[in-house]
Coordinates of C-alpha atoms in Angstrom, one line a residue:
X133 CA 17.1 -21.4 -27.3
X134 CA 16.0 -20.8 -30.9
X135 CA 17.0 -18.5 -33.8
X136 CA 14.7 -16.0 -35.5
X137 CA 15.8 -13.7 -38.3
X138 CA 19.4 -14.1 -37.2
X139 CA 18.7 -13.1 -33.6
X140 CA 18.8 -15.3 -30.5
X141 CA 15.5 -15.7 -28.8
X142 CA 15.7 -17.2 -25.3
X143 CA 12.6 -19.4 -24.7
X144 CA 14.1 -21.6 -21.9
X145 CA 12.3 -21.7 -18.5
X146 CA 13.1 -18.5 -16.8
X147 CA 14.4 -16.9 -19.9
X148 CA 11.6 -14.3 -20.2
X149 CA 12.7 -10.9 -18.8
X150 CA 11.0 -9.4 -15.8
X151 CA 10.9 -6.0 -17.5
X152 CA 8.1 -4.2 -19.2
X153 CA 7.8 -4.2 -23.0
X154 CA 9.4 -1.2 -24.7
X155 CA 6.0 0.1 -25.9
X156 CA 5.0 0.5 -22.2
X157 CA 8.0 2.4 -21.1
X158 CA 6.2 5.8 -21.5
X159 CA 3.5 4.7 -19.1
X160 CA 6.0 3.5 -16.6
X161 CA 7.9 6.8 -16.8
X162 CA 4.7 8.8 -16.4
X163 CA 3.8 6.8 -13.4
X164 CA 7.2 7.3 -11.8
X165 CA 7.1 11.0 -12.3
X166 CA 3.6 11.5 -10.7
X167 CA 4.3 9.1 -7.8
X168 CA 7.5 11.0 -7.1
X169 CA 5.7 14.3 -7.3
X170 CA 3.1 13.2 -4.7
X171 CA 5.8 11.6 -2.4
X172 CA 7.6 15.0 -2.6
X173 CA 4.5 16.8 -1.5
X174 CA 4.2 14.5 1.6
X175 CA 7.9 15.0 2.3
X176 CA 7.4 18.7 2.1
X177 CA 4.6 18.6 4.7
X178 CA 6.8 16.4 6.9
X179 CA 9.7 18.9 6.7
X180 CA 7.3 21.8 7.5
X181 CA 6.0 19.9 10.5
X182 CA 9.6 19.4 11.8
X183 CA 10.5 23.0 11.3
X184 CA 7.3 24.3 13.0
X185 CA 7.3 21.8 15.8
X186 CA 8.9 22.0 19.2
X187 CA 11.1 18.9 18.7
X188 CA 14.5 18.5 17.0
X189 CA 15.2 16.5 13.9
X190 CA 16.4 13.6 16.1
X191 CA 13.1 13.6 17.9
X192 CA 11.4 13.1 14.5
X193 CA 13.8 10.3 13.5
X194 CA 13.2 8.6 16.7
X195 CA 9.4 9.2 16.3
X196 CA 9.5 7.3 13.1
X197 CA 9.6 4.1 15.2
X198 CA 8.6 5.3 18.6
X199 CA 5.2 7.1 18.7
X200 CA 6.0 8.7 22.0
X201 CA 9.3 10.3 21.0
X202 CA 8.1 13.3 19.1
X203 CA 6.7 16.1 21.5
X204 CA 4.6 17.7 18.7
X205 CA 2.1 16.1 16.4
X206 CA 3.0 16.1 12.7
X207 CA 0.8 17.4 10.0
X208 CA 1.0 14.0 8.4
X209 CA 1.3 10.7 10.2
X210 CA 3.0 7.3 10.0
X211 CA 0.7 6.1 7.2
X212 CA 1.7 9.0 5.0
X213 CA 5.4 8.5 5.8
X214 CA 5.1 4.8 4.9
X215 CA 3.2 5.4 1.7
X216 CA 5.6 8.2 0.7
X217 CA 8.5 5.7 0.9
X218 CA 6.3 3.1 -0.9
X219 CA 5.6 5.6 -3.7
X220 CA 9.3 6.4 -4.1
X221 CA 10.1 2.7 -4.2
X222 CA 7.4 2.1 -6.8
X223 CA 8.7 5.0 -8.9
X224 CA 12.1 3.5 -8.8
X225 CA 10.8 0.1 -10.0
X226 CA 8.9 1.9 -12.7
X227 CA 12.0 3.8 -13.9
X228 CA 13.7 0.5 -14.1
X229 CA 10.8 -0.9 -16.1
X230 CA 10.2 -3.7 -13.7
X231 CA 6.8 -5.4 -14.3
X232 CA 6.1 -5.7 -10.6
X233 CA 5.9 -1.9 -10.6
X234 CA 2.6 -2.1 -12.4
X235 CA 0.6 -3.8 -9.7
X236 CA 2.4 -1.7 -7.1
X237 CA 1.4 1.5 -8.9
X238 CA -2.2 0.3 -9.4
X239 CA -2.5 -0.4 -5.7
X240 CA -1.0 3.1 -4.9
X241 CA -3.4 4.7 -7.4
X242 CA -6.4 2.9 -5.8
X243 CA -5.2 4.1 -2.3
X244 CA -4.9 7.7 -3.4
X245 CA -8.3 7.5 -5.2
X246 CA -9.9 6.3 -2.0
X247 CA -8.4 9.1 0.0
X248 CA -9.5 11.6 -2.6
X249 CA -13.1 10.3 -2.7
X250 CA -13.3 10.4 1.1
X251 CA -12.2 14.1 1.0
X252 CA -14.6 14.9 -1.8
X253 CA -17.5 13.5 0.4
X254 CA -16.2 15.7 3.2
X255 CA -16.2 18.8 1.0
X256 CA -20.0 18.5 0.6
X257 CA -20.2 19.8 4.2
X258 CA -20.2 23.6 4.1
X259 CA -18.5 24.0 7.5
X260 CA -15.7 21.7 6.4
X261 CA -15.2 23.7 3.2
X262 CA -14.9 26.9 5.2
X263 CA -12.0 25.5 7.1
X264 CA -10.0 25.4 3.8
X265 CA -10.7 29.1 3.4
X266 CA -10.0 30.1 7.0
X267 CA -7.0 27.9 7.9
X268 CA -3.6 29.5 7.0
X269 CA -2.6 26.2 5.4
X270 CA -6.0 25.5 3.9
X271 CA -4.9 26.4 0.4
X272 CA -1.9 24.2 0.5
X273 CA -3.8 21.3 2.0
X274 CA -6.5 21.6 -0.8
X275 CA -3.8 21.7 -3.4
X276 CA -2.3 18.5 -2.0
X277 CA -5.7 16.8 -2.0
X278 CA -6.2 17.8 -5.7
X279 CA -2.7 16.6 -6.5
X280 CA -3.5 13.3 -5.0
X281 CA -6.6 12.9 -7.1
X282 CA -4.7 13.9 -10.3
X283 CA -1.9 11.4 -9.5
X284 CA -4.5 8.6 -8.8
X285 CA -6.3 9.2 -12.1
X286 CA -3.1 9.4 -14.1
X287 CA -1.5 6.4 -12.6
X288 CA -4.6 4.2 -13.0
X289 CA -5.3 5.3 -16.6
X290 CA -1.7 4.9 -17.7
X291 CA -0.8 1.7 -16.0
X292 CA -4.0 -0.3 -16.3
X293 CA -3.6 -0.7 -20.1
X294 CA 0.2 -1.4 -19.8
X295 CA -0.3 -5.2 -19.6
X296 CA 1.7 -7.2 -22.0
X297 CA -0.4 -10.3 -21.6
X298 CA -3.5 -8.3 -22.6
X299 CA -1.7 -7.0 -25.7
X300 CA -0.6 -10.5 -26.7
X301 CA -4.1 -11.8 -26.4
X302 CA -5.4 -8.9 -28.6
X303 CA -2.8 -9.5 -31.2
X304 CA -2.9 -13.4 -31.1
X305 CA -6.2 -14.6 -29.6
X306 CA -5.0 -18.2 -30.0
X307 CA -1.8 -17.6 -28.1
X308 CA -1.4 -19.5 -24.8
X309 CA -2.3 -17.5 -21.7
X310 CA 0.8 -16.6 -19.6
X311 CA 1.0 -18.2 -16.3
X312 CA 3.4 -18.1 -13.3
X313 CA 5.7 -21.1 -12.5
X314 CA 4.5 -23.8 -10.1
X315 CA 6.9 -22.4 -7.4
X316 CA 5.6 -18.9 -7.8
X317 CA 2.0 -20.1 -7.6
X318 CA 2.8 -21.9 -4.4
X319 CA 4.4 -18.9 -2.8
X320 CA 1.6 -16.6 -4.0
X321 CA -1.0 -18.9 -2.4
X322 CA 0.9 -19.0 0.8
X323 CA 1.0 -15.2 0.8
X324 CA -2.7 -15.2 0.0
X325 CA -3.5 -17.4 3.1
X326 CA -1.4 -15.2 5.3
X327 CA -3.2 -12.1 4.1
X328 CA -6.6 -13.6 4.5
X329 CA -5.8 -14.8 8.0
X330 CA -4.6 -11.3 9.0
X331 CA -7.6 -9.7 7.3
X332 CA -10.0 -11.9 9.2
X333 CA -8.2 -11.2 12.5
X334 CA -8.4 -7.4 11.8
X335 CA -12.0 -7.8 10.9
X336 CA -12.8 -9.7 14.1
X337 CA -11.2 -6.9 16.2
X338 CA -13.0 -4.2 14.2
X339 CA -16.4 -5.9 14.7
X340 CA -15.6 -6.4 18.4
X341 CA -14.8 -2.6 18.7
X342 CA -18.0 -1.6 16.8
X343 CA -20.2 -3.8 19.1
X344 CA -18.7 -2.4 22.3
X345 CA -21.2 -0.6 24.5
X346 CA -21.2 3.1 23.9
X347 CA -19.6 2.9 20.5
X348 CA -21.3 5.1 17.9
X349 CA -21.1 2.6 15.0
X350 CA -22.8 4.9 12.5
X351 CA -20.4 7.7 13.2
X352 CA -17.4 5.4 13.0
X353 CA -18.4 4.0 9.6
X354 CA -19.2 7.4 8.3
X355 CA -15.8 8.6 9.4
X356 CA -14.2 6.1 7.1
X357 CA -15.8 7.6 4.0
X358 CA -16.4 11.2 5.0
X359 CA -13.5 13.6 5.7
X360 CA -15.7 16.1 7.5
X361 CA -16.6 13.8 10.4
X362 CA -13.4 14.5 12.4
X363 CA -14.3 18.2 12.4
X364 CA -10.8 19.5 11.8
X365 CA -8.6 20.0 8.7
X366 CA -6.0 17.2 8.9
X367 CA -3.9 15.6 6.2
X368 CA -3.2 12.6 8.4
X369 CA -5.4 9.6 7.7
X370 CA -8.1 9.0 10.3
X371 CA -8.2 5.8 12.4
X372 CA -11.5 4.8 10.9
X373 CA -10.2 5.0 7.3
X374 CA -6.9 3.2 8.0
X375 CA -8.5 0.4 10.0
X376 CA -11.3 -0.4 7.5
X377 CA -8.9 0.2 4.6
X378 CA -6.4 -2.3 5.9
X379 CA -9.1 -4.9 6.4
X380 CA -10.2 -4.4 2.8
X381 CA -6.6 -4.4 1.5
X382 CA -5.8 -7.7 3.3
X383 CA -8.9 -9.4 2.1
X384 CA -8.8 -8.2 -1.6
X385 CA -5.1 -8.8 -2.0
X386 CA -5.3 -12.1 -0.1
X387 CA -8.0 -13.4 -2.6
X388 CA -5.9 -12.2 -5.6
X389 CA -2.7 -13.8 -4.3
X390 CA -4.5 -17.1 -3.4
X391 CA -5.8 -17.2 -7.0
X392 CA -2.1 -16.8 -8.1
X393 CA -2.8 -13.8 -10.2
X394 CA 0.3 -12.9 -12.3
X395 CA 0.3 -9.2 -11.6
X396 CA -0.2 -8.9 -7.9
X397 CA 3.4 -9.3 -6.7
X398 CA 4.2 -5.6 -6.5
X399 CA 0.9 -4.7 -4.7
X400 CA 1.6 -7.4 -2.1
X401 CA 5.1 -6.2 -1.5
X402 CA 4.0 -2.5 -1.1
X403 CA 1.1 -3.3 1.3
X404 CA 3.0 -5.9 3.3
X405 CA 6.0 -3.5 3.7
X406 CA 3.7 -0.7 4.9
X407 CA 1.9 -2.9 7.4
X408 CA 5.2 -4.4 8.6
X409 CA 6.5 -0.9 9.3
X410 CA 3.4 0.1 11.2
X411 CA 3.5 -3.2 13.2
X412 CA 7.1 -2.6 14.2
X413 CA 6.1 0.9 15.3
X414 CA 3.3 -0.6 17.4
X415 CA 5.7 -3.1 19.0
X416 CA 8.1 -0.4 19.9
X417 CA 5.3 1.6 21.6
X418 CA 4.2 -1.5 23.5
X419 CA 7.8 -1.9 24.7
X420 CA 8.4 1.6 25.9
X421 CA 5.0 1.8 27.6
X422 CA 5.6 -1.5 29.5
X423 CA 2.4 -2.9 28.0
X424 CA 4.1 -6.3 27.6
X425 CA 4.1 -6.8 31.3
X426 CA 0.5 -5.8 31.7
X427 CA -1.0 -7.4 28.6
X428 CA -1.4 -10.9 30.1
X429 CA -3.4 -9.7 33.1
X430 CA -6.6 -10.0 31.1
X431 CA -7.7 -12.4 28.4
X432 CA -8.4 -9.5 26.1
X433 CA -4.9 -8.1 26.6
X434 CA -3.3 -11.4 25.9
X435 CA -5.3 -11.9 22.8
X436 CA -4.4 -8.4 21.6
X437 CA -0.7 -9.2 22.1
X438 CA -1.1 -12.5 20.3
X439 CA -2.7 -10.7 17.3
X440 CA 0.1 -8.2 17.2
X441 CA 2.7 -10.9 17.3
X442 CA 0.8 -12.8 14.5
X443 CA 0.8 -9.7 12.4
X444 CA 4.5 -9.1 12.9
X445 CA 5.3 -12.7 11.9
X446 CA 2.7 -12.7 9.0
X447 CA 4.0 -9.5 7.4
X448 CA 7.6 -10.5 7.8
X449 CA 6.9 -13.8 6.1
X450 CA 4.9 -12.2 3.4
X451 CA 7.6 -9.7 2.5
X452 CA 10.2 -12.6 2.3
X453 CA 7.9 -14.8 0.3
X454 CA 6.9 -12.1 -2.2
X455 CA 10.5 -11.1 -2.8
X456 CA 11.2 -14.8 -3.6
X457 CA 8.5 -15.0 -6.3
X458 CA 9.9 -14.6 -9.8
X459 CA 13.5 -14.3 -8.5
X460 CA 15.9 -15.1 -11.2
X461 CA 13.3 -16.4 -13.6
X462 CA 11.4 -13.4 -14.8
X463 CA 7.7 -12.6 -14.5
X464 CA 4.8 -13.9 -16.5
X465 CA 6.4 -16.6 -18.5
X466 CA 4.0 -18.0 -21.1
X467 CA 3.2 -21.7 -20.6
X468 CA 4.4 -22.7 -24.1
X469 CA 7.7 -20.9 -23.4
X470 CA 8.3 -22.9 -20.3
X471 CA 7.6 -26.2 -22.1
X472 CA 10.0 -25.4 -24.9

């Protein structure tokens, strides 16, 4: 601990705060507002689906974890529910000025940008554009898509520059580069390995599905980047987009985590939490459909069950490990500060 101009400056290991610099608070507040706004839009679509559906509120609550519980399909699906919760959690971290909110917000912005670009490609199809004009909810759906694009652009443009280590290097080029502690690097690399293993497993299953006889591979790949392929106006993410998107997310975040990047913790937590929820939902469905008893009748079924169990263990471990990084010590502690 040292004195500077009569003030106490804590430079002990772990003394650096895990909060954003005051000059970045505006960017964090802006991000929190727009993420909350989009999460509210997804919530509104969910409430509308409950009101217009044949089931009760309890059916929907049960359907959050049991895919077969809700008698009517929702206008948005489990991916939207999960990301709505993730957006609200990220907004809460941003309001609290937590540095981990930055990578979580950047990941959320990239996700929304990918969804928006996919929809923009679909709007190049005249028949698909006409659905927005003829469908009673087409105007609201289009407004939601535009809102998603606006939120993505705002979040990415405001949070990307809000990096204290970039500002320190700009102000003092000779200053030591901030680095995480040895423990955080170790935990980050473990998470990176877990993500890479899960990404490769997902990739293997995807390649296997695409090479199955009768599979229209070109249409499947196009469906991941073109919203018009499905042929209907739907706010719920398509299976092609979510499958390939999850593979890409696992591999990219896995590489960043293995390299022990300082600012990937929030993104890891958001993605791992979303995938954990979706895996738990799959496990519940397998249980209620009695698939467990039938899965080991064929090698393929046993391998599928093993992959699901691996994903459950991997995502649970990743969430626990990510929450342990930086705990009680702050984020991004400069190397010279830790040596003081």
